[in-house]
PDB file of C-alpha atoms in Angstrom:
ATOM      1  CA  GLN A   1      94.158  80.740 103.475  1.00 92.00           C
ATOM      2  CA  VAL A   2      98.297  82.680 103.424  1.00 94.00           C
ATOM      3  CA  GLN A   3      98.682  85.257 106.000  1.00 97.00           C
ATOM      4  CA  LEU A   4     102.092  86.128 107.159  1.00 98.00           C
ATOM      5  CA  GLN A   5     102.399  88.348 110.251  1.00 98.00           C
ATOM      6  CA  GLU A   6     105.057  90.663 111.023  1.00 98.00           C
ATOM      7  CA  SER A   7     106.193  91.329 114.929  1.00 98.00           C
ATOM      8  CA  GLY A   8     109.456  93.074 115.962  1.00 98.00           C
ATOM      9  CA  PRO A   9     110.312  96.279 117.968  1.00 98.00           C
ATOM     10  CA  GLY A  10     108.905  99.432 116.401  1.00 97.00           C
ATOM     11  CA  LEU A  11     111.538 101.915 117.737  1.00 98.00           C
ATOM     12  CA  VAL A  12     115.529 100.700 117.844  1.00 98.00           C
ATOM     13  CA  LYS A  13     118.506 102.953 118.425  1.00 98.00           C
ATOM     14  CA  PRO A  14     121.679 104.249 116.016  1.00 98.00           C
ATOM     15  CA  SER A  15     124.285 101.920 115.308  1.00 98.00           C
ATOM     16  CA  GLU A  16     121.854  98.761 116.851  1.00 98.00           C
ATOM     17  CA  THR A  17     121.087  96.018 114.811  1.00 98.00           C
ATOM     18  CA  LEU A  18     116.861  95.360 113.582  1.00 98.00           C
ATOM     19  CA  SER A  19     114.975  92.213 114.186  1.00 98.00           C
ATOM     20  CA  LEU A  20     111.739  91.144 112.907  1.00 98.00           C
ATOM     21  CA  THR A  21     110.219  88.392 112.256  1.00 98.00           C
ATOM     22  CA  CYS A  22     107.033  86.502 109.598  1.00 98.00           C
ATOM     23  CA  THR A  23     104.858  84.129 110.687  1.00 98.00           C
ATOM     24  CA  VAL A  24     103.240  82.185 108.731  1.00 97.00           C
ATOM     25  CA  SER A  25      99.689  80.747 109.326  1.00 96.00           C
ATOM     26  CA  GLY A  26      97.514  79.129 106.675  1.00 94.00           C
ATOM     27  CA  ASP A  27     100.641  77.851 104.701  1.00 90.00           C
ATOM     28  CA  SER A  28     104.158  75.401 104.831  1.00 91.00           C
ATOM     29  CA  ILE A  29     107.396  77.785 105.081  1.00 92.00           C
ATOM     30  CA  SER A  30     108.335  74.660 103.890  1.00 87.00           C
ATOM     31  CA  ALA A  31     107.846  76.002  99.414  1.00 86.00           C
ATOM     32  CA  TYR A  32     108.203  79.546  98.081  1.00 90.00           C
ATOM     33  CA  TYR A  33     110.625  81.957  98.546  1.00 94.00           C
ATOM     34  CA  TRP A  34     110.284  84.378 101.255  1.00 96.00           C
ATOM     35  CA  GLY A  35     111.589  88.072 101.449  1.00 97.00           C
ATOM     36  CA  TRP A  36     111.463  91.148 102.988  1.00 98.00           C
ATOM     37  CA  ILE A  37     110.784  94.422 101.415  1.00 98.00           C
ATOM     38  CA  ARG A  38     110.217  97.825 102.978  1.00 98.00           C
ATOM     39  CA  GLN A  39     108.814 101.069 102.269  1.00 98.00           C
ATOM     40  CA  PRO A  40     110.246 104.678 104.312  1.00 98.00           C
ATOM     41  CA  PRO A  41     107.946 107.226 104.804  1.00 97.00           C
ATOM     42  CA  GLY A  42     106.479 108.727 101.650  1.00 97.00           C
ATOM     43  CA  LYS A  43     108.700 107.117  99.183  1.00 98.00           C
ATOM     44  CA  GLY A  44     108.986 103.794  97.376  1.00 98.00           C
ATOM     45  CA  LEU A  45     109.455 100.231  97.826  1.00 98.00           C
ATOM     46  CA  GLU A  46     112.957  98.956  98.653  1.00 98.00           C
ATOM     47  CA  TRP A  47     113.297  95.404  98.673  1.00 98.00           C
ATOM     48  CA  ILE A  48     115.625  94.348 100.598  1.00 98.00           C
ATOM     49  CA  GLY A  49     116.306  90.557 100.389  1.00 97.00           C
ATOM     50  CA  TYR A  50     114.720  86.338  99.988  1.00 95.00           C
ATOM     51  CA  ILE A  51     115.258  82.841 102.050  1.00 96.00           C
ATOM     52  CA  TYR A  52     114.430  79.547  99.191  1.00 94.00           C
ATOM     53  CA  TYR A  53     112.464  77.494 102.426  1.00 90.00           C
ATOM     54  CA  SER A  54     116.397  75.339 102.325  1.00 91.00           C
ATOM     55  CA  GLY A  55     118.242  78.434 103.592  1.00 93.00           C
ATOM     56  CA  SER A  56     119.508  79.794 100.528  1.00 95.00           C
ATOM     57  CA  THR A  57     119.635  83.849 100.031  1.00 97.00           C
ATOM     58  CA  ASN A  58     119.792  86.485  97.822  1.00 96.00           C
ATOM     59  CA  TYR A  59     120.224  90.471  99.912  1.00 98.00           C
ATOM     60  CA  ASN A  60     120.000  93.109  98.187  1.00 98.00           C
ATOM     61  CA  PRO A  61     123.918  94.287  96.946  1.00 98.00           C
ATOM     62  CA  SER A  62     123.325  98.343  98.567  1.00 97.00           C
ATOM     63  CA  LEU A  63     122.170  95.883 102.115  1.00 98.00           C
ATOM     64  CA  GLN A  64     124.464  92.971 102.388  1.00 96.00           C
ATOM     65  CA  SER A  65     127.455  93.985 104.683  1.00 97.00           C
ATOM     66  CA  ARG A  66     124.275  94.438 107.202  1.00 98.00           C
ATOM     67  CA  VAL A  67     121.521  92.160 106.044  1.00 98.00           C
ATOM     68  CA  THR A  68     121.072  88.517 107.180  1.00 98.00           C
ATOM     69  CA  ILE A  69     117.549  86.586 106.785  1.00 98.00           C
ATOM     70  CA  SER A  70     117.141  83.209 108.209  1.00 97.00           C
ATOM     71  CA  ILE A  71     114.006  80.740 108.829  1.00 96.00           C
ATOM     72  CA  ASP A  72     112.875  78.014 111.038  1.00 95.00           C
ATOM     73  CA  ARG A  73     110.731  75.931 109.947  1.00 93.00           C
ATOM     74  CA  SER A  74     109.880  74.628 112.641  1.00 94.00           C
ATOM     75  CA  LYS A  75     108.012  77.387 114.163  1.00 95.00           C
ATOM     76  CA  ASN A  76     107.130  78.315 110.146  1.00 96.00           C
ATOM     77  CA  HIS A  77     108.829  82.650 110.372  1.00 97.00           C
ATOM     78  CA  PHE A  78     111.633  83.437 108.881  1.00 97.00           C
ATOM     79  CA  SER A  79     113.494  86.769 110.153  1.00 98.00           C
ATOM     80  CA  LEU A  80     115.641  89.302 108.933  1.00 98.00           C
ATOM     81  CA  LYS A  81     118.457  90.862 110.620  1.00 98.00           C
ATOM     82  CA  LEU A  82     119.630  94.680 109.249  1.00 98.00           C
ATOM     83  CA  SER A  83     122.703  95.959 112.145  1.00 98.00           C
ATOM     84  CA  SER A  84     124.469  98.957 112.115  1.00 98.00           C
ATOM     85  CA  VAL A  85     120.947 101.078 111.420  1.00 98.00           C
ATOM     86  CA  THR A  86     120.744 104.700 110.650  1.00 98.00           C
ATOM     87  CA  ALA A  87     117.453 106.678 110.510  1.00 98.00           C
ATOM     88  CA  ALA A  88     118.181 106.098 106.664  1.00 98.00           C
ATOM     89  CA  ASP A  89     116.434 103.003 107.839  1.00 98.00           C
ATOM     90  CA  THR A  90     113.732 104.157 108.677  1.00 98.00           C
ATOM     91  CA  ALA A  91     110.892 102.060 107.303  1.00 98.00           C
ATOM     92  CA  VAL A  92     107.568 100.295 107.316  1.00 98.00           C
ATOM     93  CA  TYR A  93     109.179  96.737 106.735  1.00 98.00           C
ATOM     94  CA  TYR A  94     106.485  93.995 104.761  1.00 98.00           C
ATOM     95  CA  CYS A  95     106.997  90.371 104.393  1.00 98.00           C
ATOM     96  CA  ALA A  96     106.091  88.594 100.851  1.00 98.00           C
ATOM     97  CA  ARG A  97     106.172  85.800  99.932  1.00 97.00           C
ATOM     98  CA  GLY A  98     107.292  85.248  96.967  1.00 93.00           C
ATOM     99  CA  GLY A  99     109.234  82.584  93.795  1.00 79.00           C
ATOM    100  CA  GLY A 100     108.400  83.807  90.201  1.00 77.00           C
ATOM    101  CA  LYS A 101     104.680  84.685  89.990  1.00 86.00           C
ATOM    102  CA  GLY A 102     105.037  87.554  92.324  1.00 91.00           C
ATOM    103  CA  PHE A 103     105.288  88.919  95.720  1.00 96.00           C
ATOM    104  CA  ASP A 104     101.855  87.537  96.814  1.00 96.00           C
ATOM    105  CA  PRO A 105     100.253  87.471 100.037  1.00 97.00           C
ATOM    106  CA  TRP A 106     102.155  90.247 102.303  1.00 98.00           C
ATOM    107  CA  GLY A 107     101.881  91.134 105.360  1.00 98.00           C
ATOM    108  CA  GLN A 108     100.910  94.513 106.901  1.00 98.00           C
ATOM    109  CA  GLY A 109     103.731  96.465 106.810  1.00 98.00           C
ATOM    110  CA  THR A 110     105.597  96.974 110.530  1.00 98.00           C
ATOM    111  CA  LEU A 111     106.831 100.334 111.886  1.00 98.00           C
ATOM    112  CA  VAL A 112     110.362 101.162 112.024  1.00 98.00           C
ATOM    113  CA  THR A 113     111.567 104.263 113.942  1.00 98.00           C
ATOM    114  CA  VAL A 114     116.051 104.661 114.561  1.00 98.00           C
ATOM    115  CA  SER A 115     115.811 107.023 116.774  1.00 98.00           C
ATOM    116  CA  SER A 116     118.101 107.381 120.214  1.00 97.00           C
TER     117      SER A 116
ATOM    118  CA  ALA B   1     121.144  96.509  89.231  1.00 97.00           C
ATOM    119  CA  ILE B   2     118.363  96.893  86.873  1.00 98.00           C
ATOM    120  CA  GLN B   3     116.708 100.601  86.248  1.00 98.00           C
ATOM    121  CA  MET B   4     113.532 100.220  86.319  1.00 98.00           C
ATOM    122  CA  THR B   5     111.316 103.627  85.106  1.00 98.00           C
ATOM    123  CA  GLN B   6     108.187 104.516  85.269  1.00 98.00           C
ATOM    124  CA  SER B   7     105.973 107.175  83.883  1.00 98.00           C
ATOM    125  CA  PRO B   8     103.858 108.761  84.519  1.00 98.00           C
ATOM    126  CA  SER B   9     104.671 110.154  88.255  1.00 98.00           C
ATOM    127  CA  SER B  10     101.513 111.277  88.944  1.00 98.00           C
ATOM    128  CA  LEU B  11      97.904 111.671  86.575  1.00 98.00           C
ATOM    129  CA  SER B  12      94.353 112.834  87.102  1.00 97.00           C
ATOM    130  CA  ALA B  13      91.543 110.741  86.109  1.00 97.00           C
ATOM    131  CA  SER B  14      87.848 110.015  86.367  1.00 96.00           C
ATOM    132  CA  VAL B  15      86.372 107.696  86.447  1.00 96.00           C
ATOM    133  CA  GLY B  16      85.330 105.327  84.146  1.00 97.00           C
ATOM    134  CA  ASP B  17      88.763 106.631  82.209  1.00 97.00           C
ATOM    135  CA  ARG B  18      91.148 104.601  80.683  1.00 98.00           C
ATOM    136  CA  VAL B  19      93.786 104.436  81.756  1.00 98.00           C
ATOM    137  CA  THR B  20      97.659 103.139  80.881  1.00 98.00           C
ATOM    138  CA  ILE B  21     101.158 103.451  83.416  1.00 98.00           C
ATOM    139  CA  THR B  22     104.483 102.269  81.196  1.00 98.00           C
ATOM    140  CA  CYS B  23     107.610 101.084  82.804  1.00 98.00           C
ATOM    141  CA  ARG B  24     110.536 100.753  80.568  1.00 98.00           C
ATOM    142  CA  ALA B  25     113.439  98.714  81.867  1.00 98.00           C
ATOM    143  CA  SER B  26     117.246  99.652  81.348  1.00 98.00           C
ATOM    144  CA  GLN B  27     118.024  96.174  80.329  1.00 98.00           C
ATOM    145  CA  GLY B  28     115.870  93.476  78.970  1.00 98.00           C
ATOM    146  CA  ILE B  29     114.204  91.008  81.653  1.00 98.00           C
ATOM    147  CA  ARG B  30     111.525  88.535  78.315  1.00 97.00           C
ATOM    148  CA  ASN B  31     108.509  89.059  80.837  1.00 97.00           C
ATOM    149  CA  ASN B  32     109.640  88.793  84.362  1.00 97.00           C
ATOM    150  CA  LEU B  33     107.665  91.604  85.635  1.00 98.00           C
ATOM    151  CA  GLY B  34     105.080  92.273  87.800  1.00 98.00           C
ATOM    152  CA  TRP B  35     102.763  95.062  88.815  1.00 98.00           C
ATOM    153  CA  TYR B  36     101.390  95.487  92.727  1.00 98.00           C
ATOM    154  CA  GLN B  37      98.821  98.271  93.400  1.00 98.00           C
ATOM    155  CA  GLN B  38      99.293  99.793  97.405  1.00 98.00           C
ATOM    156  CA  LYS B  39      96.310 102.027  99.270  1.00 98.00           C
ATOM    157  CA  PRO B  40      97.704 104.613 101.860  1.00 97.00           C
ATOM    158  CA  GLY B  41      98.764 102.491 104.812  1.00 97.00           C
ATOM    159  CA  LYS B  42      98.071  99.773 103.456  1.00 98.00           C
ATOM    160  CA  ALA B  43     100.943  96.836 101.990  1.00 98.00           C
ATOM    161  CA  PRO B  44     100.850  96.940  98.768  1.00 98.00           C
ATOM    162  CA  LYS B  45      98.207  94.153  96.330  1.00 98.00           C
ATOM    163  CA  LEU B  46      99.911  92.010  93.621  1.00 98.00           C
ATOM    164  CA  LEU B  47      97.533  92.482  90.190  1.00 98.00           C
ATOM    165  CA  ILE B  48      99.309  91.212  87.469  1.00 98.00           C
ATOM    166  CA  TYR B  49     102.120  89.056  87.576  1.00 97.00           C
ATOM    167  CA  ALA B  50     105.046  87.530  84.362  1.00 97.00           C
ATOM    168  CA  ALA B  51     104.388  91.085  82.742  1.00 98.00           C
ATOM    169  CA  SER B  52     100.125  89.674  81.651  1.00 98.00           C
ATOM    170  CA  SER B  53      98.928  86.947  83.873  1.00 97.00           C
ATOM    171  CA  LEU B  54      96.234  88.844  86.222  1.00 98.00           C
ATOM    172  CA  GLN B  55      96.269  87.565  90.377  1.00 97.00           C
ATOM    173  CA  SER B  56      93.041  85.553  91.116  1.00 95.00           C
ATOM    174  CA  GLY B  57      90.690  87.551  92.895  1.00 97.00           C
ATOM    175  CA  VAL B  58      91.632  90.921  90.730  1.00 98.00           C
ATOM    176  CA  PRO B  59      89.586  92.536  88.345  1.00 98.00           C
ATOM    177  CA  SER B  60      89.291  91.672  85.046  1.00 98.00           C
ATOM    178  CA  ARG B  61      89.528  95.814  84.333  1.00 98.00           C
ATOM    179  CA  PHE B  62      94.116  95.737  84.936  1.00 98.00           C
ATOM    180  CA  SER B  63      95.211  93.884  82.162  1.00 98.00           C
ATOM    181  CA  GLY B  64      99.604  94.094  81.383  1.00 98.00           C
ATOM    182  CA  SER B  65     100.907  94.367  77.689  1.00 98.00           C
ATOM    183  CA  GLY B  66     104.879  94.177  77.043  1.00 98.00           C
ATOM    184  CA  SER B  67     108.296  92.436  77.350  1.00 98.00           C
ATOM    185  CA  GLY B  68     111.885  92.284  76.923  1.00 98.00           C
ATOM    186  CA  THR B  69     112.227  96.820  78.284  1.00 98.00           C
ATOM    187  CA  ASP B  70     108.625  97.875  78.039  1.00 98.00           C
ATOM    188  CA  PHE B  71     105.278  97.008  79.861  1.00 98.00           C
ATOM    189  CA  THR B  72     102.502  98.641  79.988  1.00 98.00           C
ATOM    190  CA  LEU B  73      99.443  98.322  82.626  1.00 98.00           C
ATOM    191  CA  THR B  74      96.394  99.366  81.718  1.00 98.00           C
ATOM    192  CA  ILE B  75      93.172 100.113  83.417  1.00 98.00           C
ATOM    193  CA  SER B  76      90.375  99.813  81.052  1.00 98.00           C
ATOM    194  CA  SER B  77      87.289 102.115  83.981  1.00 97.00           C
ATOM    195  CA  LEU B  78      88.864 103.838  86.387  1.00 97.00           C
ATOM    196  CA  GLN B  79      86.548 102.548  89.694  1.00 96.00           C
ATOM    197  CA  PRO B  80      86.318 104.780  92.239  1.00 95.00           C
ATOM    198  CA  GLU B  81      88.170 101.985  94.565  1.00 96.00           C
ATOM    199  CA  ASP B  82      91.580 102.180  91.726  1.00 97.00           C
ATOM    200  CA  PHE B  83      93.178 105.544  93.637  1.00 94.00           C
ATOM    201  CA  ALA B  84      95.791 104.256  95.173  1.00 98.00           C
ATOM    202  CA  THR B  85      99.770 104.303  93.453  1.00 98.00           C
ATOM    203  CA  TYR B  86     101.056 102.048  91.491  1.00 98.00           C
ATOM    204  CA  TYR B  87     104.226 100.935  91.277  1.00 98.00           C
ATOM    205  CA  CYS B  88     106.301  97.717  88.962  1.00 98.00           C
ATOM    206  CA  LEU B  89     108.593  95.252  90.170  1.00 98.00           C
ATOM    207  CA  GLN B  90     111.848  93.489  87.438  1.00 97.00           C
ATOM    208  CA  ASP B  91     112.359  89.664  89.475  1.00 96.00           C
ATOM    209  CA  TYR B  92     114.304  88.383  85.710  1.00 96.00           C
ATOM    210  CA  ASN B  93     117.717  88.904  88.448  1.00 94.00           C
ATOM    211  CA  TYR B  94     119.661  89.790  91.736  1.00 94.00           C
ATOM    212  CA  PRO B  95     118.698  92.316  92.668  1.00 97.00           C
ATOM    213  CA  LEU B  96     114.964  92.401  92.416  1.00 97.00           C
ATOM    214  CA  THR B  97     114.140  96.340  91.352  1.00 98.00           C
ATOM    215  CA  PHE B  98     110.529  98.317  91.838  1.00 98.00           C
ATOM    216  CA  GLY B  99     109.689 101.268  89.650  1.00 98.00           C
ATOM    217  CA  GLY B 100     109.356 104.429  91.108  1.00 98.00           C
ATOM    218  CA  GLY B 101     105.579 104.251  91.428  1.00 98.00           C
ATOM    219  CA  THR B 102     102.343 106.042  89.557  1.00 98.00           C
ATOM    220  CA  LYS B 103      99.811 107.822  91.917  1.00 98.00           C
ATOM    221  CA  VAL B 104      96.237 107.894  90.013  1.00 98.00           C
ATOM    222  CA  GLU B 105      94.584 111.076  92.015  1.00 96.00           C
ATOM    223  CA  ILE B 106      90.257 112.143  91.734  1.00 88.00           C
ATOM    224  CA  LYS B 107      90.645 115.081  88.760  1.00 88.00           C
TER     225      LYS B 107
END
């Protein structure tokens, strides 16, 4: 059974870089698309971006100038970096497996708060 | 970006009711649409992919239909565990976009 787990700091200062890792267990990361989605408190879902196992990426244009998604096949994980964060980036960040048949499964999510 | 308009934004229903949620795309997306259920404090769960394909393990009371711009999620007989927020997601092209959500509450 495939499981995903997000990890990283829960508090980031304004203007700094948010960094999260999603560790995949129960399956190889060397297939599928792997994505990040976020949800501000009390609001809806926003797709951040995808990375294919080959390393190719697609990002939401609204975040493209600040976001980088990378993959480490040796560690079976992929990562998100979001630079120059503001309070508007406070959200629960989810990782998920994707690729033509919807996002499934999802990680449990991790709350990242941007505050000084 | 393709806009996904979900309606209603909320609804009240009773156990046993038939519930229908709609999602309209701002342009044609063929059948590239999924439906997700989210309960408070939990990650979304995939219910339907490719507009009408039931994800493995999802009860058969959930069904999806539509293609092009208009899509529907139907719960044939609402159960207590179905009270949640439902989202549609188009994966026809980038950026992927979600609908605004429909909160299903107990009447």
